[in-house]
Amino acid sequence: MEKILVGLKRVVDYNVRVRVKSDGSGVETDGVKMSINPFDEIALEEALRIKERGEASEVVVVSVGGSEAQQQLRTGLAMGADRAILVVTESELDPLTGARVLMELVDREQPGLVLLGKQAIDNDNNQTGQMLAALWGRPQATFASEVVLNGDTAKVTREVDVGLESIDIDLPAVITADLRLNEPRYVKLPDIMKAKKKPLDEIQFAEMGVESAVPVANLQFEPPQQRAKGIMVDDVAGLVSALKDKGLL
Amino acid sequence: MSKILLIAEHDGATLNPSTAKCVACAAQISGAEIDVAVFAEEGAAVAAQAAELQSVSKVLQLDNPANANALAATLAPQVSALADGYSHVFGPSTTFGKDLMPRVAALLGVNQISDIMEVLGSHKFKRPIYAGNAIVTVEASPDLPVVATVRTASYQAIEAGNSAAVEAASPDADLPTHTRFLEIQAGKSDRPDLQTAAKVVSGGRALASAENFDLIFKLADALGAGAGASRAAVDAGYVPNEMQVGQTGKIIAPELYIAIGISGAIQHLTGIKDAGTIVAINKDEEAPIFEVADIGLVGDLFDIVPQLTEAVSSQ
């Protein structure tokens, strides 16, 4: 295929322990380390491997957000993507509007495959890929742990609750990456330098002609309930007796 | 008044317990009328089980050879056609519901509310974000259908004892042929299902090999428990993916959870925070798992677990 489109979302880094702001208006993101959503990084790695096998000729990374999301796109370019598109908006888009933006980019770019992470680790919504597939009227293969391309079709193995499911889909399609699809490569310094010269186009969201969906309103944020402090036991006998006290043995 | 369409999860023969948990959530919306839709090749047996659930008004049985396997691309247009006249469309936040419901939401032109953990009103809910490190109260527009998934670990299955009417239905929808089911490789296990087991024993990277996971299985069997694992143990290839507990694996709420050789990354903890009692066995006393454990034991799992299995067996 000619082209693979990969979505990269800028999110609070995987290792940050997120805290709710004291006024309940959101979570603390000032001065917090930001990264590519880990599942999106896996999606990009898969696209690069497909291209390296000679099954695609171009990998385009796209993001939606403020100009700071350029950092994540540059990282994507350093990993090996050919060019990047940033849809600029200062307001956070809801999943359906985000899917509509991706649909507009699909119309413009005509990719043979769209690869996304199965969910973003900030809002944990797990919606955008499925929504894009619906708007596009094309197959979706969510939670992918293996992708095998066969010309106009793909066989995708999906991680589902009971085990592994395989489906066969026509291309073009949307595939969302699960954890074990691959292990993303590390970026090397020369690649970071090279990435600076790769094209990164900006498109203003307001100029795309995409209709905004009605968002679900976030009224208030709160920290989760903490569990009561537990006890330590010294040995197996102590553990067995503590379990008996709770009626669990 | 709220009229809720709830999409049943099943394997063709048996209703998945996630459905009874979804009904329990939907029944929290006051005055709600709840219809359960069973999409199957031949859904009579599953529909009969759904009809037994309390609070269900009626069951819609949608038989079609195309529904033999749950493919989101095939089901979504049918659900979307059936949704006309309903104020809410609910499904479980299992891989089945996570795959299907956003596709339905997009066809209906609305955003989805993912992982409802508490109902505050017909359009107001609580849901977890950031791997459960924050809880957000959300409100959907009263003018649009509410499409949502239910965090099943937050709800007890609603009781049986009902005998709701079962009606055949066939929504008018064009079904695509671009997505084809090939096969499912299900883990074979005689142990209780992770998502419904009252007790669960999980192992982590410290088990160090697939063979050593026998220690976990033996303890689980002595307790009559389900067996789970951390992401690290699954990534290392010790056990299959369906055993993974955590943010991106299974979210569970057993009465007893025993974490063995699991350090307790936040992504794992989010999968077990609703457990009744958490027991942690780990040689590192600084491991974060001890911050959430009700009972902690510091030591070498290779000594402790066989002793514990023997002590449990002799009870």
JSON list of N, CA, C and O in Angstrom, two decimals, chain A residues 205-234:
[
{"chain": "A", "resi": 205, "resn": "PHE", "atom": "N", "xyz": [-7.48, 23.61, 13.14]},
{"chain": "A", "resi": 205, "resn": "PHE", "atom": "CA", "xyz": [-8.73, 22.85, 13.28]},
{"chain": "A", "resi": 205, "resn": "PHE", "atom": "C", "xyz": [-9.91, 23.65, 12.73]},
{"chain": "A", "resi": 205, "resn": "PHE", "atom": "O", "xyz": [-10.76, 23.13, 12.00]},
{"chain": "A", "resi": 206, "resn": "ALA", "atom": "N", "xyz": [-9.94, 24.95, 13.08]},
{"chain": "A", "resi": 206, "resn": "ALA", "atom": "CA", "xyz": [-11.06, 25.81, 12.68]},
{"chain": "A", "resi": 206, "resn": "ALA", "atom": "C", "xyz": [-11.21, 25.91, 11.17]},
{"chain": "A", "resi": 206, "resn": "ALA", "atom": "O", "xyz": [-12.29, 26.21, 10.66]},
{"chain": "A", "resi": 207, "resn": "GLU", "atom": "N", "xyz": [-10.11, 25.65, 10.44]},
{"chain": "A", "resi": 207, "resn": "GLU", "atom": "CA", "xyz": [-10.15, 25.77, 8.98]},
{"chain": "A", "resi": 207, "resn": "GLU", "atom": "C", "xyz": [-10.39, 24.45, 8.27]},
{"chain": "A", "resi": 207, "resn": "GLU", "atom": "O", "xyz": [-10.34, 24.38, 7.04]},
{"chain": "A", "resi": 208, "resn": "MET", "atom": "N", "xyz": [-10.63, 23.38, 9.05]},
{"chain": "A", "resi": 208, "resn": "MET", "atom": "CA", "xyz": [-10.78, 22.06, 8.42]},
{"chain": "A", "resi": 208, "resn": "MET", "atom": "C", "xyz": [-12.19, 21.76, 7.95]},
{"chain": "A", "resi": 208, "resn": "MET", "atom": "O", "xyz": [-12.41, 20.81, 7.19]},
{"chain": "A", "resi": 209, "resn": "GLY", "atom": "N", "xyz": [-13.16, 22.54, 8.43]},
{"chain": "A", "resi": 209, "resn": "GLY", "atom": "CA", "xyz": [-14.55, 22.26, 8.07]},
{"chain": "A", "resi": 209, "resn": "GLY", "atom": "C", "xyz": [-15.12, 21.06, 8.79]},
{"chain": "A", "resi": 209, "resn": "GLY", "atom": "O", "xyz": [-16.04, 20.42, 8.31]},
{"chain": "A", "resi": 210, "resn": "VAL", "atom": "N", "xyz": [-14.55, 20.74, 9.96]},
{"chain": "A", "resi": 210, "resn": "VAL", "atom": "CA", "xyz": [-15.05, 19.60, 10.75]},
{"chain": "A", "resi": 210, "resn": "VAL", "atom": "C", "xyz": [-16.05, 20.11, 11.78]},
{"chain": "A", "resi": 210, "resn": "VAL", "atom": "O", "xyz": [-15.76, 21.05, 12.53]},
{"chain": "A", "resi": 211, "resn": "GLU", "atom": "N", "xyz": [-17.22, 19.48, 11.81]},
{"chain": "A", "resi": 211, "resn": "GLU", "atom": "CA", "xyz": [-18.24, 19.88, 12.77]},
{"chain": "A", "resi": 211, "resn": "GLU", "atom": "C", "xyz": [-17.90, 19.28, 14.14]},
{"chain": "A", "resi": 211, "resn": "GLU", "atom": "O", "xyz": [-17.64, 18.08, 14.26]},
{"chain": "A", "resi": 212, "resn": "SER", "atom": "N", "xyz": [-17.92, 20.12, 15.18]},
{"chain": "A", "resi": 212, "resn": "SER", "atom": "CA", "xyz": [-17.65, 19.62, 16.52]},
{"chain": "A", "resi": 212, "resn": "SER", "atom": "C", "xyz": [-18.87, 18.86, 17.05]},
{"chain": "A", "resi": 212, "resn": "SER", "atom": "O", "xyz": [-20.00, 19.28, 16.87]},
{"chain": "A", "resi": 213, "resn": "ALA", "atom": "N", "xyz": [-18.60, 17.72, 17.70]},
{"chain": "A", "resi": 213, "resn": "ALA", "atom": "CA", "xyz": [-19.68, 16.96, 18.34]},
{"chain": "A", "resi": 213, "resn": "ALA", "atom": "C", "xyz": [-20.00, 17.59, 19.69]},
{"chain": "A", "resi": 213, "resn": "ALA", "atom": "O", "xyz": [-19.25, 18.43, 20.18]},
{"chain": "A", "resi": 214, "resn": "VAL", "atom": "N", "xyz": [-21.12, 17.17, 20.29]},
{"chain": "A", "resi": 214, "resn": "VAL", "atom": "CA", "xyz": [-21.45, 17.64, 21.64]},
{"chain": "A", "resi": 214, "resn": "VAL", "atom": "C", "xyz": [-20.62, 16.82, 22.63]},
{"chain": "A", "resi": 214, "resn": "VAL", "atom": "O", "xyz": [-20.76, 15.60, 22.68]},
{"chain": "A", "resi": 215, "resn": "PRO", "atom": "N", "xyz": [-19.74, 17.46, 23.38]},
{"chain": "A", "resi": 215, "resn": "PRO", "atom": "CA", "xyz": [-18.92, 16.69, 24.30]},
{"chain": "A", "resi": 215, "resn": "PRO", "atom": "C", "xyz": [-19.71, 16.24, 25.53]},
{"chain": "A", "resi": 215, "resn": "PRO", "atom": "O", "xyz": [-20.75, 16.82, 25.84]},
{"chain": "A", "resi": 216, "resn": "VAL", "atom": "N", "xyz": [-19.21, 15.21, 26.19]},
{"chain": "A", "resi": 216, "resn": "VAL", "atom": "CA", "xyz": [-19.72, 14.86, 27.52]},
{"chain": "A", "resi": 216, "resn": "VAL", "atom": "C", "xyz": [-19.04, 15.83, 28.48]},
{"chain": "A", "resi": 216, "resn": "VAL", "atom": "O", "xyz": [-17.81, 15.98, 28.45]},
{"chain": "A", "resi": 217, "resn": "ALA", "atom": "N", "xyz": [-19.82, 16.54, 29.30]},
{"chain": "A", "resi": 217, "resn": "ALA", "atom": "CA", "xyz": [-19.24, 17.57, 30.16]},
{"chain": "A", "resi": 217, "resn": "ALA", "atom": "C", "xyz": [-18.54, 16.94, 31.37]},
{"chain": "A", "resi": 217, "resn": "ALA", "atom": "O", "xyz": [-19.10, 16.05, 32.02]},
{"chain": "A", "resi": 218, "resn": "ASN", "atom": "N", "xyz": [-17.32, 17.38, 31.63]},
{"chain": "A", "resi": 218, "resn": "ASN", "atom": "CA", "xyz": [-16.62, 16.99, 32.86]},
{"chain": "A", "resi": 218, "resn": "ASN", "atom": "C", "xyz": [-16.98, 17.99, 33.95]},
{"chain": "A", "resi": 218, "resn": "ASN", "atom": "O", "xyz": [-16.57, 19.15, 33.88]},
{"chain": "A", "resi": 219, "resn": "LEU", "atom": "N", "xyz": [-17.76, 17.58, 34.93]},
{"chain": "A", "resi": 219, "resn": "LEU", "atom": "CA", "xyz": [-18.22, 18.53, 35.95]},
{"chain": "A", "resi": 219, "resn": "LEU", "atom": "C", "xyz": [-17.20, 18.70, 37.06]},
{"chain": "A", "resi": 219, "resn": "LEU", "atom": "O", "xyz": [-16.95, 19.80, 37.51]},
{"chain": "A", "resi": 220, "resn": "GLN", "atom": "N", "xyz": [-16.66, 17.59, 37.51]},
{"chain": "A", "resi": 220, "resn": "GLN", "atom": "CA", "xyz": [-15.76, 17.68, 38.66]},
{"chain": "A", "resi": 220, "resn": "GLN", "atom": "C", "xyz": [-14.83, 16.48, 38.74]},
{"chain": "A", "resi": 220, "resn": "GLN", "atom": "O", "xyz": [-15.22, 15.36, 38.40]},
{"chain": "A", "resi": 221, "resn": "PHE", "atom": "N", "xyz": [-13.61, 16.75, 39.21]},
{"chain": "A", "resi": 221, "resn": "PHE", "atom": "CA", "xyz": [-12.61, 15.69, 39.37]},
{"chain": "A", "resi": 221, "resn": "PHE", "atom": "C", "xyz": [-12.36, 15.47, 40.85]},
{"chain": "A", "resi": 221, "resn": "PHE", "atom": "O", "xyz": [-12.36, 16.42, 41.64]},
{"chain": "A", "resi": 222, "resn": "GLU", "atom": "N", "xyz": [-12.13, 14.23, 41.23]},
{"chain": "A", "resi": 222, "resn": "GLU", "atom": "CA", "xyz": [-11.79, 13.95, 42.63]},
{"chain": "A", "resi": 222, "resn": "GLU", "atom": "C", "xyz": [-10.79, 12.80, 42.67]},
{"chain": "A", "resi": 222, "resn": "GLU", "atom": "O", "xyz": [-10.74, 11.98, 41.75]},
{"chain": "A", "resi": 223, "resn": "PRO", "atom": "N", "xyz": [-10.01, 12.74, 43.75]},
{"chain": "A", "resi": 223, "resn": "PRO", "atom": "CA", "xyz": [-9.10, 11.60, 43.87]},
{"chain": "A", "resi": 223, "resn": "PRO", "atom": "C", "xyz": [-9.89, 10.34, 44.21]},
{"chain": "A", "resi": 223, "resn": "PRO", "atom": "O", "xyz": [-10.99, 10.44, 44.74]},
{"chain": "A", "resi": 224, "resn": "PRO", "atom": "N", "xyz": [-9.35, 9.16, 43.87]},
{"chain": "A", "resi": 224, "resn": "PRO", "atom": "CA", "xyz": [-10.07, 7.93, 44.22]},
{"chain": "A", "resi": 224, "resn": "PRO", "atom": "C", "xyz": [-10.07, 7.71, 45.73]},
{"chain": "A", "resi": 224, "resn": "PRO", "atom": "O", "xyz": [-9.22, 8.25, 46.43]},
{"chain": "A", "resi": 225, "resn": "GLN", "atom": "N", "xyz": [-11.02, 6.92, 46.20]},
{"chain": "A", "resi": 225, "resn": "GLN", "atom": "CA", "xyz": [-11.05, 6.58, 47.63]},
{"chain": "A", "resi": 225, "resn": "GLN", "atom": "C", "xyz": [-9.82, 5.75, 47.97]},
{"chain": "A", "resi": 225, "resn": "GLN", "atom": "O", "xyz": [-9.45, 4.84, 47.24]},
{"chain": "A", "resi": 226, "resn": "GLN", "atom": "N", "xyz": [-9.18, 6.11, 49.07]},
{"chain": "A", "resi": 226, "resn": "GLN", "atom": "CA", "xyz": [-8.01, 5.35, 49.50]},
{"chain": "A", "resi": 226, "resn": "GLN", "atom": "C", "xyz": [-8.46, 4.15, 50.32]},
{"chain": "A", "resi": 226, "resn": "GLN", "atom": "O", "xyz": [-9.43, 4.21, 51.05]},
{"chain": "A", "resi": 227, "resn": "ARG", "atom": "N", "xyz": [-7.72, 3.07, 50.18]},
{"chain": "A", "resi": 227, "resn": "ARG", "atom": "CA", "xyz": [-8.00, 1.89, 51.01]},
{"chain": "A", "resi": 227, "resn": "ARG", "atom": "C", "xyz": [-7.43, 2.12, 52.41]},
{"chain": "A", "resi": 227, "resn": "ARG", "atom": "O", "xyz": [-6.42, 2.80, 52.57]},
{"chain": "A", "resi": 228, "resn": "ALA", "atom": "N", "xyz": [-8.10, 1.54, 53.41]},
{"chain": "A", "resi": 228, "resn": "ALA", "atom": "CA", "xyz": [-7.62, 1.68, 54.79]},
{"chain": "A", "resi": 228, "resn": "ALA", "atom": "C", "xyz": [-6.26, 0.99, 54.92]},
{"chain": "A", "resi": 228, "resn": "ALA", "atom": "O", "xyz": [-5.94, 0.06, 54.19]},
{"chain": "A", "resi": 229, "resn": "LYS", "atom": "N", "xyz": [-5.46, 1.50, 55.84]},
{"chain": "A", "resi": 229, "resn": "LYS", "atom": "CA", "xyz": [-4.11, 0.94, 56.02]},
{"chain": "A", "resi": 229, "resn": "LYS", "atom": "C", "xyz": [-4.20, -0.51, 56.48]},
{"chain": "A", "resi": 229, "resn": "LYS", "atom": "O", "xyz": [-5.01, -0.88, 57.31]},
{"chain": "A", "resi": 230, "resn": "GLY", "atom": "N", "xyz": [-3.34, -1.34, 55.92]},
{"chain": "A", "resi": 230, "resn": "GLY", "atom": "CA", "xyz": [-3.38, -2.76, 56.23]},
{"chain": "A", "resi": 230, "resn": "GLY", "atom": "C", "xyz": [-2.42, -3.15, 57.35]},
{"chain": "A", "resi": 230, "resn": "GLY", "atom": "O", "xyz": [-1.81, -2.30, 57.98]},
{"chain": "A", "resi": 231, "resn": "ILE", "atom": "N", "xyz": [-2.32, -4.45, 57.57]},
{"chain": "A", "resi": 231, "resn": "ILE", "atom": "CA", "xyz": [-1.42, -4.97, 58.59]},
{"chain": "A", "resi": 231, "resn": "ILE", "atom": "C", "xyz": [-0.32, -5.81, 57.93]},
{"chain": "A", "resi": 231, "resn": "ILE", "atom": "O", "xyz": [-0.49, -6.30, 56.82]},
{"chain": "A", "resi": 232, "resn": "MET", "atom": "N", "xyz": [0.83, -5.93, 58.63]},
{"chain": "A", "resi": 232, "resn": "MET", "atom": "CA", "xyz": [1.88, -6.83, 58.15]},
{"chain": "A", "resi": 232, "resn": "MET", "atom": "C", "xyz": [1.90, -8.05, 59.06]},
{"chain": "A", "resi": 232, "resn": "MET", "atom": "O", "xyz": [1.75, -7.93, 60.28]},
{"chain": "A", "resi": 233, "resn": "VAL", "atom": "N", "xyz": [2.08, -9.22, 58.48]},
{"chain": "A", "resi": 233, "resn": "VAL", "atom": "CA", "xyz": [2.23, -10.43, 59.27]},
{"chain": "A", "resi": 233, "resn": "VAL", "atom": "C", "xyz": [3.65, -10.96, 59.07]},
{"chain": "A", "resi": 233, "resn": "VAL", "atom": "O", "xyz": [4.32, -10.60, 58.11]},
{"chain": "A", "resi": 234, "resn": "ASP", "atom": "N", "xyz": [4.10, -11.80, 60.01]},
{"chain": "A", "resi": 234, "resn": "ASP", "atom": "CA", "xyz": [5.50, -12.24, 59.99]},
{"chain": "A", "resi": 234, "resn": "ASP", "atom": "C", "xyz": [5.73, -13.53, 59.21]},
{"chain": "A", "resi": 234, "resn": "ASP", "atom": "O", "xyz": [6.83, -13.80, 58.76]}
]
